mmCIF file of N, CA, C and O in Angstrom:
data_model
loop_
_atom_site.group_PDB
_atom_site.id
_atom_site.type_symbol
_atom_site.label_atom_id
_atom_site.label_comp_id
_atom_site.label_asym_id
_atom_site.label_seq_id
_atom_site.Cartn_x
_atom_site.Cartn_y
_atom_site.Cartn_z
ATOM 1 N N MET A 1 0.872 -1.483 0.201
ATOM 2 C CA MET A 1 -0.315 0.082 -0.390
ATOM 3 C C MET A 1 0.919 1.621 -0.212
ATOM 4 O O MET A 1 1.623 0.794 0.602
ATOM 5 N N GLY A 2 0.771 2.018 -0.693
ATOM 6 C CA GLY A 2 1.525 3.253 -0.618
ATOM 7 C C GLY A 2 1.338 4.145 0.070
ATOM 8 O O GLY A 2 0.572 4.152 0.583
ATOM 9 N N LEU A 3 2.010 5.542 0.477
ATOM 10 C CA LEU A 3 2.023 6.269 1.496
ATOM 11 C C LEU A 3 0.529 7.351 1.264
ATOM 12 O O LEU A 3 0.648 7.320 -0.193
ATOM 13 N N ALA A 4 0.322 7.674 2.313
ATOM 14 C CA ALA A 4 -1.091 8.592 2.044
ATOM 15 C C ALA A 4 -0.256 10.229 1.444
ATOM 16 O O ALA A 4 -0.972 10.911 0.802
ATOM 17 N N LYS A 5 0.975 10.425 1.380
ATOM 18 C CA LYS A 5 1.085 11.777 1.075
ATOM 19 C C LYS A 5 0.312 12.549 1.395
ATOM 20 O O LYS A 5 0.142 14.143 0.541
ATOM 21 N N THR A 6 0.638 13.042 2.995
ATOM 22 C CA THR A 6 -0.263 14.196 3.194
ATOM 23 C C THR A 6 0.315 15.545 3.071
ATOM 24 O O THR A 6 -0.420 16.386 3.157
ATOM 25 N N GLU A 7 1.193 15.520 3.109
ATOM 26 C CA GLU A 7 2.596 16.187 3.652
ATOM 27 C C GLU A 7 2.055 16.874 1.844
ATOM 28 O O GLU A 7 2.406 18.521 1.832
ATOM 29 N N ILE A 8 1.734 16.897 0.775
ATOM 30 C CA ILE A 8 1.546 17.634 -0.894
ATOM 31 C C ILE A 8 -0.118 18.598 0.045
ATOM 32 O O ILE A 8 -0.508 18.982 -1.357
ATOM 33 N N PHE A 9 -0.461 18.663 0.774
ATOM 34 C CA PHE A 9 -1.379 19.364 0.702
ATOM 35 C C PHE A 9 -1.854 20.104 1.843
ATOM 36 O O PHE A 9 -0.805 19.594 2.729
ATOM 37 N N THR A 10 -2.419 20.929 2.020
ATOM 38 C CA THR A 10 -2.488 22.294 2.758
ATOM 39 C C THR A 10 -3.004 21.598 4.057
ATOM 40 O O THR A 10 -3.456 20.800 4.399
ATOM 41 N N ASP A 11 -2.842 22.488 5.463
ATOM 42 C CA ASP A 11 -2.973 22.060 6.260
ATOM 43 C C ASP A 11 -4.400 21.723 6.773
ATOM 44 O O ASP A 11 -5.484 20.742 7.212
ATOM 45 N N LYS A 12 -5.238 22.708 5.715
ATOM 46 C CA LYS A 12 -6.552 22.676 6.083
ATOM 47 C C LYS A 12 -7.446 21.786 5.161
ATOM 48 O O LYS A 12 -8.067 20.971 5.610
ATOM 49 N N GLN A 13 -6.500 21.392 4.084
ATOM 50 C CA GLN A 13 -7.143 20.105 3.578
ATOM 51 C C GLN A 13 -6.986 19.052 4.061
ATOM 52 O O GLN A 13 -7.934 17.589 4.641
ATOM 53 N N ASN A 14 -5.973 18.875 4.641
ATOM 54 C CA ASN A 14 -5.852 17.454 5.790
ATOM 55 C C ASN A 14 -6.712 17.744 7.569
ATOM 56 O O ASN A 14 -7.031 16.599 7.435
ATOM 57 N N GLU A 15 -7.180 18.416 7.688
ATOM 58 C CA GLU A 15 -7.731 19.217 8.576
ATOM 59 C C GLU A 15 -9.484 18.398 8.128
ATOM 60 O O GLU A 15 -9.961 17.635 9.029
ATOM 61 N N ILE A 16 -9.513 18.954 7.342
ATOM 62 C CA ILE A 16 -11.165 18.769 6.618
ATOM 63 C C ILE A 16 -10.984 17.164 6.529
ATOM 64 O O ILE A 16 -11.897 16.720 6.999
ATOM 65 N N ALA A 17 -10.323 16.528 5.867
ATOM 66 C CA ALA A 17 -10.136 14.905 5.958
ATOM 67 C C ALA A 17 -9.726 14.444 7.594
ATOM 68 O O ALA A 17 -10.766 13.400 7.318
ATOM 69 N N LEU A 18 -9.343 14.542 8.233
ATOM 70 C CA LEU A 18 -9.380 14.160 9.883
ATOM 71 C C LEU A 18 -10.862 14.436 9.860
ATOM 72 O O LEU A 18 -11.513 13.645 10.750
ATOM 73 N N PHE A 19 -11.334 15.549 9.882
ATOM 74 C CA PHE A 19 -12.890 15.407 10.414
ATOM 75 C C PHE A 19 -14.198 14.954 9.963
ATOM 76 O O PHE A 19 -14.571 14.097 10.767
ATOM 77 N N ALA A 20 -13.429 14.446 9.159
ATOM 78 C CA ALA A 20 -14.332 13.867 8.083
ATOM 79 C C ALA A 20 -14.386 12.281 8.181
ATOM 80 O O ALA A 20 -15.588 12.043 8.123
ATOM 81 N N LYS A 21 -13.059 11.687 8.876
ATOM 82 C CA LYS A 21 -13.018 10.731 9.006
ATOM 83 C C LYS A 21 -14.285 9.899 10.267
ATOM 84 O O LYS A 21 -13.991 9.244 10.858
ATOM 85 N N ALA A 22 -14.187 11.660 11.683
ATOM 86 C CA ALA A 22 -15.035 10.858 12.460
ATOM 87 C C ALA A 22 -16.555 10.613 11.912
ATOM 88 O O ALA A 22 -17.084 9.783 12.478
ATOM 89 N N PHE A 23 -17.528 10.891 10.977
ATOM 90 C CA PHE A 23 -18.526 10.764 10.249
ATOM 91 C C PHE A 23 -18.319 9.597 8.946
ATOM 92 O O PHE A 23 -18.940 9.437 8.786
ATOM 93 N N GLY A 24 -16.962 8.854 9.358
ATOM 94 C CA GLY A 24 -16.621 8.031 8.154
ATOM 95 C C GLY A 24 -17.081 6.343 9.050
ATOM 96 O O GLY A 24 -17.243 5.420 8.376
ATOM 97 N N HIS A 25 -17.836 6.192 10.014
ATOM 98 C CA HIS A 25 -17.907 5.502 10.962
ATOM 99 C C HIS A 25 -19.357 5.527 11.466
ATOM 100 O O HIS A 25 -19.451 6.382 12.399
ATOM 101 N N PRO A 26 -20.490 4.297 11.428
ATOM 102 C CA PRO A 26 -21.391 4.894 11.890
ATOM 103 C C PRO A 26 -21.527 4.898 13.601
ATOM 104 O O PRO A 26 -22.712 5.554 14.272
ATOM 105 N N ALA A 27 -20.732 4.025 14.096
ATOM 106 C CA ALA A 27 -20.350 4.345 15.067
ATOM 107 C C ALA A 27 -20.112 5.182 16.017
ATOM 108 O O ALA A 27 -20.624 6.133 17.397
ATOM 109 N N ARG A 28 -19.358 6.139 15.159
ATOM 110 C CA ARG A 28 -18.943 7.262 15.803
ATOM 111 C C ARG A 28 -19.901 8.208 15.948
ATOM 112 O O ARG A 28 -19.502 8.991 16.581
ATOM 113 N N VAL A 29 -20.649 8.289 14.808
ATOM 114 C CA VAL A 29 -21.432 9.004 14.522
ATOM 115 C C VAL A 29 -22.469 8.952 15.505
ATOM 116 O O VAL A 29 -23.285 9.808 16.437
ATOM 117 N N SER A 30 -23.042 7.703 16.345
ATOM 118 C CA SER A 30 -23.560 7.501 16.996
ATOM 119 C C SER A 30 -23.375 8.354 18.192
ATOM 120 O O SER A 30 -23.861 8.230 19.024
ATOM 121 N N ILE A 31 -21.487 7.792 18.581
ATOM 122 C CA ILE A 31 -21.654 8.314 20.180
ATOM 123 C C ILE A 31 -21.598 9.524 20.159
ATOM 124 O O ILE A 31 -21.829 10.276 20.928
ATOM 125 N N LEU A 32 -21.194 10.152 18.701
ATOM 126 C CA LEU A 32 -21.552 11.861 19.145
ATOM 127 C C LEU A 32 -22.559 12.228 19.609
ATOM 128 O O LEU A 32 -23.076 12.823 19.993
ATOM 129 N N GLN A 33 -23.577 11.783 18.605
ATOM 130 C CA GLN A 33 -25.419 12.094 18.495
ATOM 131 C C GLN A 33 -25.359 11.547 20.029
ATOM 132 O O GLN A 33 -26.180 12.244 21.033
ATOM 133 N N TYR A 34 -25.003 10.420 20.666
ATOM 134 C CA TYR A 34 -25.388 10.328 21.919
ATOM 135 C C TYR A 34 -25.132 11.294 22.939
ATOM 136 O O TYR A 34 -25.502 11.822 24.088
ATOM 137 N N LEU A 35 -23.794 11.692 22.856
ATOM 138 C CA LEU A 35 -23.273 12.952 24.051
ATOM 139 C C LEU A 35 -24.182 14.083 23.528
ATOM 140 O O LEU A 35 -23.947 14.682 25.170
ATOM 141 N N PHE A 36 -24.373 14.063 22.782
ATOM 142 C CA PHE A 36 -25.347 15.687 22.509
ATOM 143 C C PHE A 36 -26.339 15.378 23.106
ATOM 144 O O PHE A 36 -27.375 16.250 23.493
ATOM 145 N N LYS A 37 -26.748 14.099 22.955
ATOM 146 C CA LYS A 37 -28.426 14.124 23.804
ATOM 147 C C LYS A 37 -28.285 14.234 24.914
ATOM 148 O O LYS A 37 -29.395 14.835 25.682
ATOM 149 N N ILE A 38 -27.692 13.537 25.770
ATOM 150 C CA ILE A 38 -27.350 13.619 26.840
ATOM 151 C C ILE A 38 -26.717 14.994 27.594
ATOM 152 O O ILE A 38 -27.130 15.108 28.652
ATOM 153 N N ASP A 39 -26.353 15.409 27.112
ATOM 154 C CA ASP A 39 -25.470 16.503 27.361
ATOM 155 C C ASP A 39 -24.542 17.070 28.554
ATOM 156 O O ASP A 39 -24.866 17.739 29.121
ATOM 157 N N SER A 40 -24.114 16.277 28.929
ATOM 158 C CA SER A 40 -23.645 15.954 30.035
ATOM 159 C C SER A 40 -22.562 14.853 29.844
ATOM 160 O O SER A 40 -21.947 14.050 28.889
ATOM 161 N N CYS A 41 -21.069 14.710 30.433
ATOM 162 C CA CYS A 41 -20.108 13.695 30.961
ATOM 163 C C CYS A 41 -20.937 12.188 31.195
ATOM 164 O O CYS A 41 -21.696 11.922 31.805
ATOM 165 N N VAL A 42 -20.478 11.390 30.113
ATOM 166 C CA VAL A 42 -21.109 9.886 30.393
ATOM 167 C C VAL A 42 -19.903 9.170 30.792
ATOM 168 O O VAL A 42 -18.484 9.248 29.751
ATOM 169 N N CYS A 43 -19.584 8.360 31.485
ATOM 170 C CA CYS A 43 -18.602 7.131 31.774
ATOM 171 C C CYS A 43 -18.842 5.867 31.409
ATOM 172 O O CYS A 43 -18.094 5.196 30.861
ATOM 173 N N ARG A 44 -20.257 5.217 31.600
ATOM 174 C CA ARG A 44 -20.026 3.902 31.668
ATOM 175 C C ARG A 44 -21.402 3.529 30.523
ATOM 176 O O ARG A 44 -21.543 2.337 30.008
ATOM 177 N N ASP A 45 -22.418 4.457 30.093
ATOM 178 C CA ASP A 45 -23.355 4.489 29.739
ATOM 179 C C ASP A 45 -23.614 3.604 27.606
ATOM 180 O O ASP A 45 -24.163 3.840 27.417
ATOM 181 N N ILE A 46 -22.316 4.156 27.485
ATOM 182 C CA ILE A 46 -22.379 4.502 26.166
ATOM 183 C C ILE A 46 -22.134 2.762 25.903
ATOM 184 O O ILE A 46 -22.965 2.630 24.268
ATOM 185 N N GLU A 47 -22.156 1.552 25.933
ATOM 186 C CA GLU A 47 -21.840 0.933 25.656
ATOM 187 C C GLU A 47 -23.144 0.036 25.551
ATOM 188 O O GLU A 47 -23.934 -0.546 24.284
ATOM 189 N N ASP A 48 -24.289 0.200 26.810
ATOM 190 C CA ASP A 48 -25.392 -0.103 26.177
ATOM 191 C C ASP A 48 -26.328 0.873 25.365
ATOM 192 O O ASP A 48 -27.163 -0.026 24.559
ATOM 193 N N GLU A 49 -26.443 2.337 25.279
ATOM 194 C CA GLU A 49 -26.442 3.135 23.959
ATOM 195 C C GLU A 49 -26.549 2.371 22.634
ATOM 196 O O GLU A 49 -27.347 2.395 22.330
ATOM 197 N N ILE A 50 -25.487 2.272 22.658
ATOM 198 C CA ILE A 50 -24.755 2.059 21.476
ATOM 199 C C ILE A 50 -24.977 0.892 20.418
ATOM 200 O O ILE A 50 -24.967 0.086 19.774
ATOM 201 N N GLY A 51 -24.413 -0.581 22.129
ATOM 202 C CA GLY A 51 -24.834 -1.578 21.694
ATOM 203 C C GLY A 51 -23.928 -2.613 20.620
ATOM 204 O O GLY A 51 -24.201 -3.314 20.469
ATOM 205 N N LEU A 52 -22.542 -1.724 20.828
ATOM 206 C CA LEU A 52 -21.340 -2.804 20.528
ATOM 207 C C LEU A 52 -20.572 -3.022 21.664
ATOM 208 O O LEU A 52 -20.779 -2.355 22.888
ATOM 209 N N ALA A 53 -19.391 -3.547 22.091
ATOM 210 C CA ALA A 53 -18.423 -3.980 22.658
ATOM 211 C C ALA A 53 -17.732 -3.442 23.283
ATOM 212 O O ALA A 53 -17.287 -2.338 22.487
ATOM 213 N N GLN A 54 -17.706 -3.242 24.867
ATOM 214 C CA GLN A 54 -16.547 -2.129 25.345
ATOM 215 C C GLN A 54 -15.119 -1.993 24.589
ATOM 216 O O GLN A 54 -14.600 -0.587 24.026
ATOM 217 N N PRO A 55 -14.560 -3.160 24.262
ATOM 218 C CA PRO A 55 -13.075 -2.307 22.831
ATOM 219 C C PRO A 55 -13.148 -1.995 21.932
ATOM 220 O O PRO A 55 -12.470 -0.535 21.602
ATOM 221 N N THR A 56 -14.535 -2.144 21.438
ATOM 222 C CA THR A 56 -15.091 -1.338 20.092
ATOM 223 C C THR A 56 -15.836 0.099 20.622
ATOM 224 O O THR A 56 -14.635 1.204 19.494
ATOM 225 N N ILE A 57 -16.078 0.489 21.358
ATOM 226 C CA ILE A 57 -16.344 1.380 21.505
ATOM 227 C C ILE A 57 -15.325 2.277 22.301
ATOM 228 O O ILE A 57 -15.114 3.579 21.787
ATOM 229 N N SER A 58 -14.429 1.567 23.182
ATOM 230 C CA SER A 58 -13.064 2.384 23.476
ATOM 231 C C SER A 58 -12.694 2.766 21.991
ATOM 232 O O SER A 58 -11.911 4.073 22.052
ATOM 233 N N GLN A 59 -11.961 2.162 21.724
ATOM 234 C CA GLN A 59 -10.952 2.470 19.933
ATOM 235 C C GLN A 59 -11.711 3.779 19.457
ATOM 236 O O GLN A 59 -11.418 4.466 18.985
ATOM 237 N N HIS A 60 -13.483 3.925 19.384
ATOM 238 C CA HIS A 60 -13.976 4.808 18.721
ATOM 239 C C HIS A 60 -14.267 5.984 19.446
ATOM 240 O O HIS A 60 -13.536 7.225 18.859
ATOM 241 N N LEU A 61 -13.984 5.953 20.587
ATOM 242 C CA LEU A 61 -13.548 6.934 21.555
ATOM 243 C C LEU A 61 -12.588 7.806 20.982
ATOM 244 O O LEU A 61 -12.038 8.577 21.507
ATOM 245 N N LYS A 62 -11.565 6.706 21.831
ATOM 246 C CA LYS A 62 -9.859 7.339 21.372
ATOM 247 C C LYS A 62 -9.554 7.654 19.904
ATOM 248 O O LYS A 62 -9.164 9.082 19.923
ATOM 249 N N GLU A 63 -10.332 7.681 19.052
ATOM 250 C CA GLU A 63 -9.924 8.497 18.001
ATOM 251 C C GLU A 63 -11.068 9.820 17.631
ATOM 252 O O GLU A 63 -10.402 10.437 17.125
ATOM 253 N N LEU A 64 -12.133 9.623 18.110
ATOM 254 C CA LEU A 64 -12.806 11.213 18.885
ATOM 255 C C LEU A 64 -11.871 12.229 19.438
ATOM 256 O O LEU A 64 -12.112 13.214 19.265
ATOM 257 N N LYS A 65 -11.439 11.448 20.751
ATOM 258 C CA LYS A 65 -10.558 12.013 21.414
ATOM 259 C C LYS A 65 -9.446 12.506 20.778
ATOM 260 O O LYS A 65 -9.233 14.035 20.678
ATOM 261 N N GLN A 66 -8.781 11.911 20.046
ATOM 262 C CA GLN A 66 -7.432 12.067 19.038
ATOM 263 C C GLN A 66 -7.937 13.358 18.014
ATOM 264 O O GLN A 66 -6.830 14.166 17.845
ATOM 265 N N LEU A 67 -9.264 13.671 17.390
ATOM 266 C CA LEU A 67 -9.422 14.410 16.907
ATOM 267 C C LEU A 67 -10.023 15.580 17.254
ATOM 268 O O LEU A 67 -9.818 16.508 17.255
ATOM 269 N N GLY A 68 -9.846 15.488 18.802
ATOM 270 C CA GLY A 68 -10.115 16.912 19.431
ATOM 271 C C GLY A 68 -11.630 16.817 19.780
ATOM 272 O O GLY A 68 -11.904 17.680 20.567
ATOM 273 N N LEU A 69 -12.599 16.386 19.478
ATOM 274 C CA LEU A 69 -13.978 16.670 19.072
ATOM 275 C C LEU A 69 -14.836 16.324 20.495
ATOM 276 O O LEU A 69 -15.857 16.410 20.951
ATOM 277 N N ILE A 70 -14.262 15.178 20.937
ATOM 278 C CA ILE A 70 -14.710 14.675 22.453
ATOM 279 C C ILE A 70 -13.176 14.952 23.233
ATOM 280 O O ILE A 70 -12.087 15.210 23.300
ATOM 281 N N LYS A 71 -13.608 14.959 25.018
ATOM 282 C CA LYS A 71 -12.616 15.362 25.953
ATOM 283 C C LYS A 71 -13.202 14.383 27.054
ATOM 284 O O LYS A 71 -14.045 13.878 27.066
ATOM 285 N N GLY A 72 -11.957 13.741 27.150
ATOM 286 C CA GLY A 72 -12.521 12.579 28.680
ATOM 287 C C GLY A 72 -11.596 13.202 29.894
ATOM 288 O O GLY A 72 -10.755 13.858 29.826
ATOM 289 N N ASN A 73 -12.605 12.911 30.614
ATOM 290 C CA ASN A 73 -11.666 13.217 32.239
ATOM 291 C C ASN A 73 -12.130 12.109 32.549
ATOM 292 O O ASN A 73 -12.658 10.637 33.170
ATOM 293 N N VAL A 74 -10.467 11.788 33.793
ATOM 294 C CA VAL A 74 -10.520 10.341 34.366
ATOM 295 C C VAL A 74 -11.317 10.584 35.776
ATOM 296 O O VAL A 74 -11.606 11.369 36.790
ATOM 297 N N GLU A 75 -12.289 9.855 36.281
ATOM 298 C CA GLU A 75 -13.233 9.248 37.655
ATOM 299 C C GLU A 75 -12.926 8.343 37.703
ATOM 300 O O GLU A 75 -13.766 7.173 37.373
ATOM 301 N N GLY A 76 -12.268 7.983 38.908
ATOM 302 C CA GLY A 76 -12.247 6.373 39.293
ATOM 303 C C GLY A 76 -11.328 5.475 38.717
ATOM 304 O O GLY A 76 -10.484 6.146 38.548
ATOM 305 N N THR A 77 -11.616 4.652 38.336
ATOM 306 C CA THR A 77 -11.448 3.861 37.683
ATOM 307 C C THR A 77 -11.847 3.877 36.108
ATOM 308 O O THR A 77 -11.784 3.024 35.195
ATOM 309 N N SER A 78 -12.805 5.025 35.809
ATOM 310 C CA SER A 78 -13.270 5.291 34.825
ATOM 311 C C SER A 78 -13.137 6.211 33.663
ATOM 312 O O SER A 78 -12.699 7.629 34.523
ATOM 313 N N VAL A 79 -12.793 6.821 32.737
ATOM 314 C CA VAL A 79 -12.922 7.961 31.549
ATOM 315 C C VAL A 79 -14.363 8.577 31.256
ATOM 316 O O VAL A 79 -15.274 7.437 31.190
ATOM 317 N N CYS A 80 -15.008 9.551 31.819
ATOM 318 C CA CYS A 80 -15.929 9.965 31.438
ATOM 319 C C CYS A 80 -15.613 11.010 30.121
ATOM 320 O O CYS A 80 -14.833 11.703 30.272
ATOM 321 N N TYR A 81 -16.680 11.164 28.971
ATOM 322 C CA TYR A 81 -16.338 11.734 27.943
ATOM 323 C C TYR A 81 -17.544 12.772 27.669
ATOM 324 O O TYR A 81 -18.721 12.663 28.361
ATOM 325 N N CYS A 82 -17.347 13.642 27.330
ATOM 326 C CA CYS A 82 -18.195 14.860 26.777
ATOM 327 C C CYS A 82 -17.698 15.506 25.360
ATOM 328 O O CYS A 82 -16.286 15.490 25.067
ATOM 329 N N ILE A 83 -18.578 16.397 24.765
ATOM 330 C CA ILE A 83 -18.470 16.836 23.380
ATOM 331 C C ILE A 83 -16.942 18.474 24.363
ATOM 332 O O ILE A 83 -17.528 18.854 25.171
ATOM 333 N N ASN A 84 -16.077 18.378 23.506
ATOM 334 C CA ASN A 84 -15.771 19.451 23.334
ATOM 335 C C ASN A 84 -16.015 20.686 22.413
ATOM 336 O O ASN A 84 -15.543 20.689 21.718
ATOM 337 N N GLU A 85 -16.809 21.536 23.273
ATOM 338 C CA GLU A 85 -17.574 22.589 22.524
ATOM 339 C C GLU A 85 -16.393 23.299 21.421
ATOM 340 O O GLU A 85 -16.847 23.754 20.318
ATOM 341 N N GLU A 86 -15.583 23.639 22.158
ATOM 342 C CA GLU A 86 -14.464 24.851 21.341
ATOM 343 C C GLU A 86 -14.039 24.139 19.580
ATOM 344 O O GLU A 86 -14.216 24.340 19.171
ATOM 345 N N LYS A 87 -13.686 23.010 20.054
ATOM 346 C CA LYS A 87 -13.313 22.265 18.869
ATOM 347 C C LYS A 87 -14.616 21.891 17.633
ATOM 348 O O LYS A 87 -14.239 21.739 16.833
ATOM 349 N N TRP A 88 -15.324 21.250 18.649
ATOM 350 C CA TRP A 88 -16.680 21.052 17.806
ATOM 351 C C TRP A 88 -17.154 22.519 16.891
ATOM 352 O O TRP A 88 -17.430 22.188 15.527
ATOM 353 N N ALA A 89 -17.063 23.613 17.687
ATOM 354 C CA ALA A 89 -17.051 24.965 16.671
ATOM 355 C C ALA A 89 -16.315 25.100 15.365
ATOM 356 O O ALA A 89 -16.772 25.744 14.647
ATOM 357 N N ALA A 90 -15.186 24.371 15.766
ATOM 358 C CA ALA A 90 -13.700 25.199 15.414
ATOM 359 C C ALA A 90 -14.095 24.520 13.827
ATOM 360 O O ALA A 90 -13.970 24.296 12.642
ATOM 361 N N MET A 91 -14.752 22.731 14.159
ATOM 362 C CA MET A 91 -14.689 21.947 13.102
ATOM 363 C C MET A 91 -16.475 22.868 12.053
ATOM 364 O O MET A 91 -15.909 22.392 11.150
ATOM 365 N N LYS A 92 -17.119 22.791 12.941
ATOM 366 C CA LYS A 92 -18.464 23.500 12.235
ATOM 367 C C LYS A 92 -18.389 24.166 11.062
ATOM 368 O O LYS A 92 -18.208 24.415 9.601
ATOM 369 N N SER A 93 -17.003 25.459 11.681
ATOM 370 C CA SER A 93 -16.867 26.076 10.408
ATOM 371 C C SER A 93 -16.245 26.180 9.143
ATOM 372 O O SER A 93 -16.210 26.496 8.806
ATOM 373 N N LEU A 94 -15.329 24.930 9.803
ATOM 374 C CA LEU A 94 -14.548 24.471 8.557
ATOM 375 C C LEU A 94 -15.463 24.036 7.292
ATOM 376 O O LEU A 94 -15.033 23.646 5.878
ATOM 377 N N MET A 95 -15.773 23.135 8.556
ATOM 378 C CA MET A 95 -16.704 22.271 7.551
ATOM 379 C C MET A 95 -17.682 22.864 6.511
ATOM 380 O O MET A 95 -17.847 22.680 5.360
ATOM 381 N N SER A 96 -18.202 23.956 7.352
ATOM 382 C CA SER A 96 -19.079 24.644 6.316
ATOM 383 C C SER A 96 -18.512 25.581 5.374
ATOM 384 O O SER A 96 -19.328 25.773 4.204
ATOM 385 N N GLU A 97 -17.815 26.146 5.377
ATOM 386 C CA GLU A 97 -16.604 26.678 4.881
ATOM 387 C C GLU A 97 -16.559 25.974 3.259
ATOM 388 O O GLU A 97 -16.845 26.353 2.410
ATOM 389 N N PHE A 98 -15.749 24.717 3.649
ATOM 390 C CA PHE A 98 -15.957 23.333 2.620
ATOM 391 C C PHE A 98 -17.087 23.368 1.793
ATOM 392 O O PHE A 98 -17.316 23.106 0.844
ATOM 393 N N LEU A 99 -18.077 22.975 2.610
ATOM 394 C CA LEU A 99 -19.297 22.310 2.242
ATOM 395 C C LEU A 99 -20.068 23.251 1.454
ATOM 396 O O LEU A 99 -20.763 23.082 0.614
ATOM 397 N N ASN A 100 -19.809 24.734 1.797
ATOM 398 C CA ASN A 100 -20.513 25.919 0.881
ATOM 399 C C ASN A 100 -19.873 26.530 0.305
ATOM 400 O O ASN A 100 -20.483 27.489 -0.760
ATOM 401 N N GLN A 101 -18.773 25.827 -0.375
ATOM 402 C CA GLN A 101 -17.999 26.359 -1.693
ATOM 403 C C GLN A 101 -18.688 26.354 -3.040
ATOM 404 O O GLN A 101 -18.569 27.512 -3.802
ATOM 405 N N ASP A 102 -19.755 25.721 -2.668
ATOM 406 C CA ASP A 102 -20.545 25.993 -3.809
ATOM 407 C C ASP A 102 -21.621 26.744 -4.505
ATOM 408 O O ASP A 102 -21.998 27.096 -5.684
ATOM 409 N N SER A 103 -21.861 27.506 -3.681
ATOM 410 C CA SER A 103 -22.457 28.959 -3.863
ATOM 411 C C SER A 103 -22.134 29.942 -4.275
ATOM 412 O O SER A 103 -23.056 30.489 -4.992
ATOM 413 N N THR A 104 -21.077 29.572 -4.466
ATOM 414 C CA THR A 104 -19.926 31.055 -5.283
ATOM 415 C C THR A 104 -19.497 30.330 -6.427
ATOM 416 O O THR A 104 -19.445 31.221 -7.362
ATOM 417 N N ASN A 105 -19.584 28.996 -6.864
ATOM 418 C CA ASN A 105 -19.912 28.800 -8.451
ATOM 419 C C ASN A 105 -20.523 28.884 -9.496
ATOM 420 O O ASN A 105 -22.075 29.219 -9.240
ATOM 421 N N ASN A 106 -20.010 28.611 -10.578
ATOM 422 C CA ASN A 106 -20.994 29.240 -11.752
ATOM 423 C C ASN A 106 -22.248 28.406 -12.363
ATOM 424 O O ASN A 106 -21.432 26.738 -12.661
ATOM 425 N N PRO A 107 -22.778 28.608 -11.705
ATOM 426 C CA PRO A 107 -24.377 27.691 -12.249
ATOM 427 C C PRO A 107 -24.292 27.233 -14.031
ATOM 428 O O PRO A 107 -25.503 26.086 -14.055
ATOM 429 N N SER A 108 -23.955 27.877 -14.252
ATOM 430 C CA SER A 108 -24.341 27.121 -15.666
ATOM 431 C C SER A 108 -23.026 26.695 -16.509
ATOM 432 O O SER A 108 -23.119 26.337 -17.523
ATOM 433 N N CYS A 109 -22.132 26.148 -15.848
ATOM 434 C CA CYS A 109 -21.254 25.164 -15.891
ATOM 435 C C CYS A 109 -22.175 23.829 -15.895
ATOM 436 O O CYS A 109 -22.654 22.932 -15.127
ATOM 437 N N CYS A 110 -21.384 23.421 -16.854
ATOM 438 C CA CYS A 110 -22.210 21.967 -17.309
ATOM 439 C C CYS A 110 -23.682 21.118 -17.220
ATOM 440 O O CYS A 110 -24.085 20.182 -17.004
#
């Protein structure tokens, strides 16, 4: 398998691709929706709500945390997660700019 060659793309293009990855699996989408729905930190309820095994949920939480879309706090022997509001707002702004670029295109093309 070849290298991704991410260095040939702009920082903004790489950031958009990373955020898009967050939505690339329905489990991550479901986790984000659940965190928004409960509007508080959650420690153990995610497995019951999502219906996947704990190691699978942990892997998806790890990816979302690495992207900065969620944050986690250690409470006792578990980690409690919630939406990182600041990063979520930055992601929304960047993705909106990307997704709305068609509004400036020439409507007579092809």
